[in-house]
């Protein structure tokens, strides 16, 4: 059915937009200057900025980003992909727990 992939694409786009919004707000830069393919270097995000963004993302999505995962994030796409993976892992873990 074509609705399944379309729904998945909408969810992916919504997630990306939320992450982009968080980055723009934390960096106090216009939303339209942050793209999925923007690097943190291009956005002038240093390590302290990155930590603040991680905290905001963790709070927004109710996830915990592992310390080792933080060091691999170099772009908005890396952040979105990492958040998606953590959300999916959390959902799978919740589904696997017996009631």
Backbone as JSON, one array per atom type, in Angstrom:
{
  "sequence": "XXXXXXXXXXXXXXXXXXXXXXXXXXXXXXXXXXXXXXXXXXXXXXXXXXXXXXXXXXXXXXXXXXXXXXXXXXXXXXXXXXXXXXXXXXXXXXXXXXX",
  "N": [[0.82, -1.19, 0.0], [0.56, 2.24, -0.79], [0.3, 4.16, 1.21], [1.7, 3.55, 3.55], [4.64, 3.92, 3.16], [4.51, 6.68, 2.6], [3.48, 7.74, 4.96], [5.57, 7.06, 6.65], [7.59, 8.62, 5.51], [6.57, 11.16, 6.09], [6.72, 11.14, 8.87], [9.48, 10.96, 9.18], [10.26, 13.38, 8.01], [9.0, 15.16, 9.74], [10.37, 14.65, 12.13], [12.96, 15.47, 11.35], [12.45, 18.2, 10.91], [11.8, 19.03, 13.51], [14.24, 18.62, 14.84], [15.87, 20.38, 13.38], [14.61, 22.78, 14.04], [15.16, 22.91, 16.81], [17.97, 23.17, 16.73], [18.23, 25.63, 15.38], [16.95, 27.35, 17.21], [18.54, 27.04, 19.55], [20.97, 27.95, 18.6], [20.31, 30.46, 17.96], [19.74, 31.34, 15.36], [18.39, 32.06, 12.07], [15.72, 29.94, 11.08], [15.59, 29.1, 8.42], [18.24, 28.97, 7.68], [19.3, 26.65, 8.45], [19.88, 23.53, 7.25], [19.21, 20.12, 6.31], [21.55, 19.0, 5.34], [23.48, 20.64, 6.41], [26.59, 21.25, 8.0], [27.93, 21.06, 11.34], [30.09, 22.67, 11.61], [29.73, 24.57, 9.55], [27.51, 25.84, 10.62], [28.6, 27.01, 12.75], [28.74, 25.67, 15.21], [30.02, 24.9, 18.21], [31.7, 22.75, 20.63], [30.48, 23.2, 23.16], [28.05, 24.39, 22.37], [27.05, 22.2, 21.02], [26.62, 20.39, 23.12], [24.55, 21.69, 24.49], [22.57, 21.56, 22.53], [22.25, 18.79, 22.34], [21.21, 18.24, 24.92], [18.75, 19.58, 24.69], [17.56, 18.13, 22.62], [17.41, 15.6, 23.79], [15.56, 16.12, 25.82], [13.31, 16.97, 24.32], [12.63, 14.66, 22.82], [12.55, 12.66, 24.7], [14.74, 10.89, 25.15], [17.97, 9.34, 25.63], [21.1, 10.32, 24.81], [23.92, 8.51, 24.17], [27.22, 9.03, 25.52], [29.37, 8.25, 23.85], [28.17, 8.38, 21.38], [27.82, 11.06, 20.9], [30.2, 12.12, 19.97], [30.34, 11.44, 17.32], [28.65, 13.0, 15.89], [28.39, 15.28, 13.41], [26.93, 16.77, 11.71], [23.71, 18.13, 10.76], [22.17, 16.13, 9.61], [23.44, 13.85, 10.71], [22.66, 14.18, 13.35], [19.84, 13.98, 13.15], [19.58, 11.36, 12.13], [20.73, 9.92, 14.24], [18.99, 10.53, 16.37], [16.64, 9.42, 15.35], [17.37, 6.69, 15.31], [17.71, 6.22, 18.08], [15.11, 6.71, 19.02], [13.71, 4.69, 17.68], [14.98, 2.43, 18.78], [14.24, 2.71, 21.45], [11.46, 2.44, 21.22], [11.31, -0.19, 20.28], [12.4, -1.53, 22.44], [10.52, -0.95, 24.42], [8.31, -2.24, 23.36], [9.1, -4.85, 23.53], [9.1, -5.44, 26.2], [7.55, -7.37, 28.68], [4.23, -7.11, 30.02]],
  "CA": [[0.0, 0.0, 0.0], [1.4, 3.43, -0.86], [0.17, 5.05, 2.38], [2.7, 3.23, 4.56], [5.87, 4.7, 2.96], [4.22, 8.11, 2.68], [3.37, 8.04, 6.39], [6.93, 6.97, 7.17], [8.29, 9.81, 5.02], [6.07, 12.3, 6.86], [7.29, 11.04, 10.21], [10.91, 11.29, 9.06], [10.36, 14.81, 7.74], [8.61, 15.84, 10.97], [11.51, 14.51, 13.04], [14.03, 16.35, 10.86], [12.05, 19.59, 11.15], [11.91, 19.3, 14.95], [15.67, 18.73, 15.16], [16.32, 21.64, 12.77], [14.06, 23.88, 14.86], [15.94, 22.95, 18.05], [19.29, 23.71, 16.41], [18.07, 27.06, 15.07], [16.63, 28.06, 18.45], [19.7, 27.02, 20.44], [22.04, 28.76, 18.0], [19.73, 31.79, 17.71], [19.91, 31.65, 13.94], [17.14, 31.86, 11.34], [15.37, 28.55, 10.77], [15.88, 28.79, 7.01], [19.68, 28.83, 7.46], [19.67, 25.3, 8.87], [19.41, 22.5, 6.31], [19.55, 18.75, 6.7], [22.94, 18.72, 4.97], [24.4, 21.59, 7.05], [27.52, 20.69, 9.0], [28.01, 21.87, 12.54], [31.13, 23.68, 11.34], [29.07, 25.64, 8.78], [26.57, 26.54, 11.5], [29.41, 27.54, 13.85], [28.37, 24.98, 16.44], [31.2, 24.36, 18.88], [31.38, 21.63, 21.51], [29.52, 23.63, 24.17], [26.77, 24.5, 21.67], [26.62, 20.83, 20.74], [26.09, 19.82, 24.37], [23.24, 22.32, 24.73], [21.65, 21.01, 21.54], [21.99, 17.41, 22.76], [20.29, 18.29, 26.06], [17.42, 19.97, 24.19], [17.04, 17.0, 21.84], [17.05, 14.55, 24.75], [14.33, 16.53, 26.49], [12.22, 17.01, 23.33], [12.25, 13.33, 22.35], [12.6, 11.75, 25.83], [15.76, 9.88, 24.85], [19.27, 9.6, 26.23], [22.15, 10.16, 23.81], [25.13, 8.0, 24.83], [28.39, 9.89, 25.35], [30.17, 7.86, 22.68], [27.44, 8.78, 20.18], [27.95, 12.51, 20.74], [31.44, 12.43, 19.24], [30.22, 11.13, 15.89], [27.7, 13.92, 15.28], [29.09, 16.37, 12.75], [26.01, 17.49, 10.83], [22.29, 18.04, 11.11], [21.74, 14.78, 9.21], [23.93, 12.91, 11.73], [21.81, 14.36, 14.53], [18.52, 13.44, 12.84], [19.7, 9.91, 12.03], [20.98, 9.41, 15.58], [17.75, 10.65, 17.14], [15.72, 8.41, 14.81], [17.82, 5.38, 15.79], [17.43, 6.11, 19.5], [13.66, 6.6, 19.18], [13.32, 3.35, 17.23], [15.47, 1.47, 19.77], [13.41, 2.85, 22.64], [10.15, 1.86, 20.89], [11.48, -1.64, 20.21], [12.62, -2.0, 23.81], [9.23, -0.86, 25.11], [7.42, -3.27, 22.79], [9.59, -6.17, 23.92], [8.92, -5.66, 27.63], [6.26, -7.97, 29.05], [3.45, -6.29, 30.95]],
  "C": [[0.87, 1.25, 0.0], [1.31, 4.32, 0.38], [1.24, 4.78, 3.43], [4.01, 3.99, 4.35], [5.63, 6.2, 3.08], [4.12, 8.54, 4.14], [4.75, 8.03, 7.02], [7.74, 8.2, 6.76], [7.86, 11.05, 5.8], [6.66, 12.3, 8.25], [8.77, 11.41, 10.2], [11.09, 12.79, 8.86], [10.01, 15.61, 9.0], [9.74, 15.79, 11.99], [12.63, 15.46, 12.63], [13.69, 17.81, 11.14], [12.14, 19.95, 12.63], [13.37, 19.48, 15.35], [16.22, 20.04, 14.6], [15.84, 22.83, 13.59], [14.85, 24.02, 16.16], [17.3, 23.58, 17.8], [19.2, 25.21, 16.16], [17.81, 27.86, 16.35], [17.84, 28.14, 19.37], [20.84, 27.89, 19.92], [21.6, 30.2, 17.76], [20.04, 32.25, 16.28], [18.59, 31.41, 13.22], [16.95, 30.39, 10.94], [15.77, 28.17, 9.35], [17.38, 28.71, 6.7], [20.18, 27.44, 7.85], [19.04, 24.29, 7.92], [19.85, 21.13, 6.81], [21.02, 18.44, 6.41], [23.94, 19.73, 5.54], [25.31, 20.86, 8.02], [27.52, 21.61, 10.21], [29.06, 22.97, 12.36], [30.52, 24.86, 10.57], [28.15, 26.48, 9.64], [27.27, 27.16, 12.71], [28.99, 26.98, 15.2], [29.64, 24.39, 17.04], [30.76, 23.28, 19.87], [30.37, 22.01, 22.6], [28.12, 23.79, 23.58], [26.18, 23.1, 21.43], [26.0, 20.17, 21.96], [24.7, 20.39, 24.66], [22.18, 21.78, 23.77], [21.27, 19.57, 21.92], [21.0, 17.38, 23.92], [18.87, 18.62, 25.6], [16.77, 18.83, 23.42], [16.6, 15.87, 22.79], [15.73, 14.88, 25.44], [13.13, 16.47, 25.53], [11.7, 15.61, 23.0], [12.26, 12.27, 23.45], [13.51, 10.56, 25.54], [17.02, 10.25, 25.61], [20.34, 9.3, 25.18], [23.41, 9.68, 24.53], [26.33, 8.9, 24.53], [29.21, 9.54, 24.11], [29.49, 8.26, 21.37], [27.59, 10.26, 19.87], [29.13, 12.86, 19.84], [31.35, 12.17, 17.74], [29.29, 12.1, 15.16], [28.44, 15.13, 14.73], [28.19, 17.22, 11.86], [24.59, 17.35, 11.34], [21.77, 16.64, 10.77], [22.2, 13.73, 10.22], [23.04, 12.96, 12.96], [20.44, 13.71, 14.3], [18.58, 11.91, 12.8], [19.92, 9.27, 13.4], [19.73, 9.43, 16.44], [16.76, 9.59, 16.67], [16.09, 7.02, 15.33], [17.49, 5.17, 17.26], [15.94, 5.97, 19.77], [13.19, 5.2, 18.79], [13.76, 2.28, 18.23], [14.63, 1.51, 21.03], [12.03, 2.22, 22.41], [10.24, 0.33, 20.87], [11.66, -2.23, 21.6], [11.32, -1.99, 24.6], [8.29, -1.95, 24.64], [7.82, -4.66, 23.25], [9.38, -6.48, 25.39], [7.55, -6.28, 27.9], [5.54, -7.09, 30.07], [3.23, -6.98, 32.26]]
}
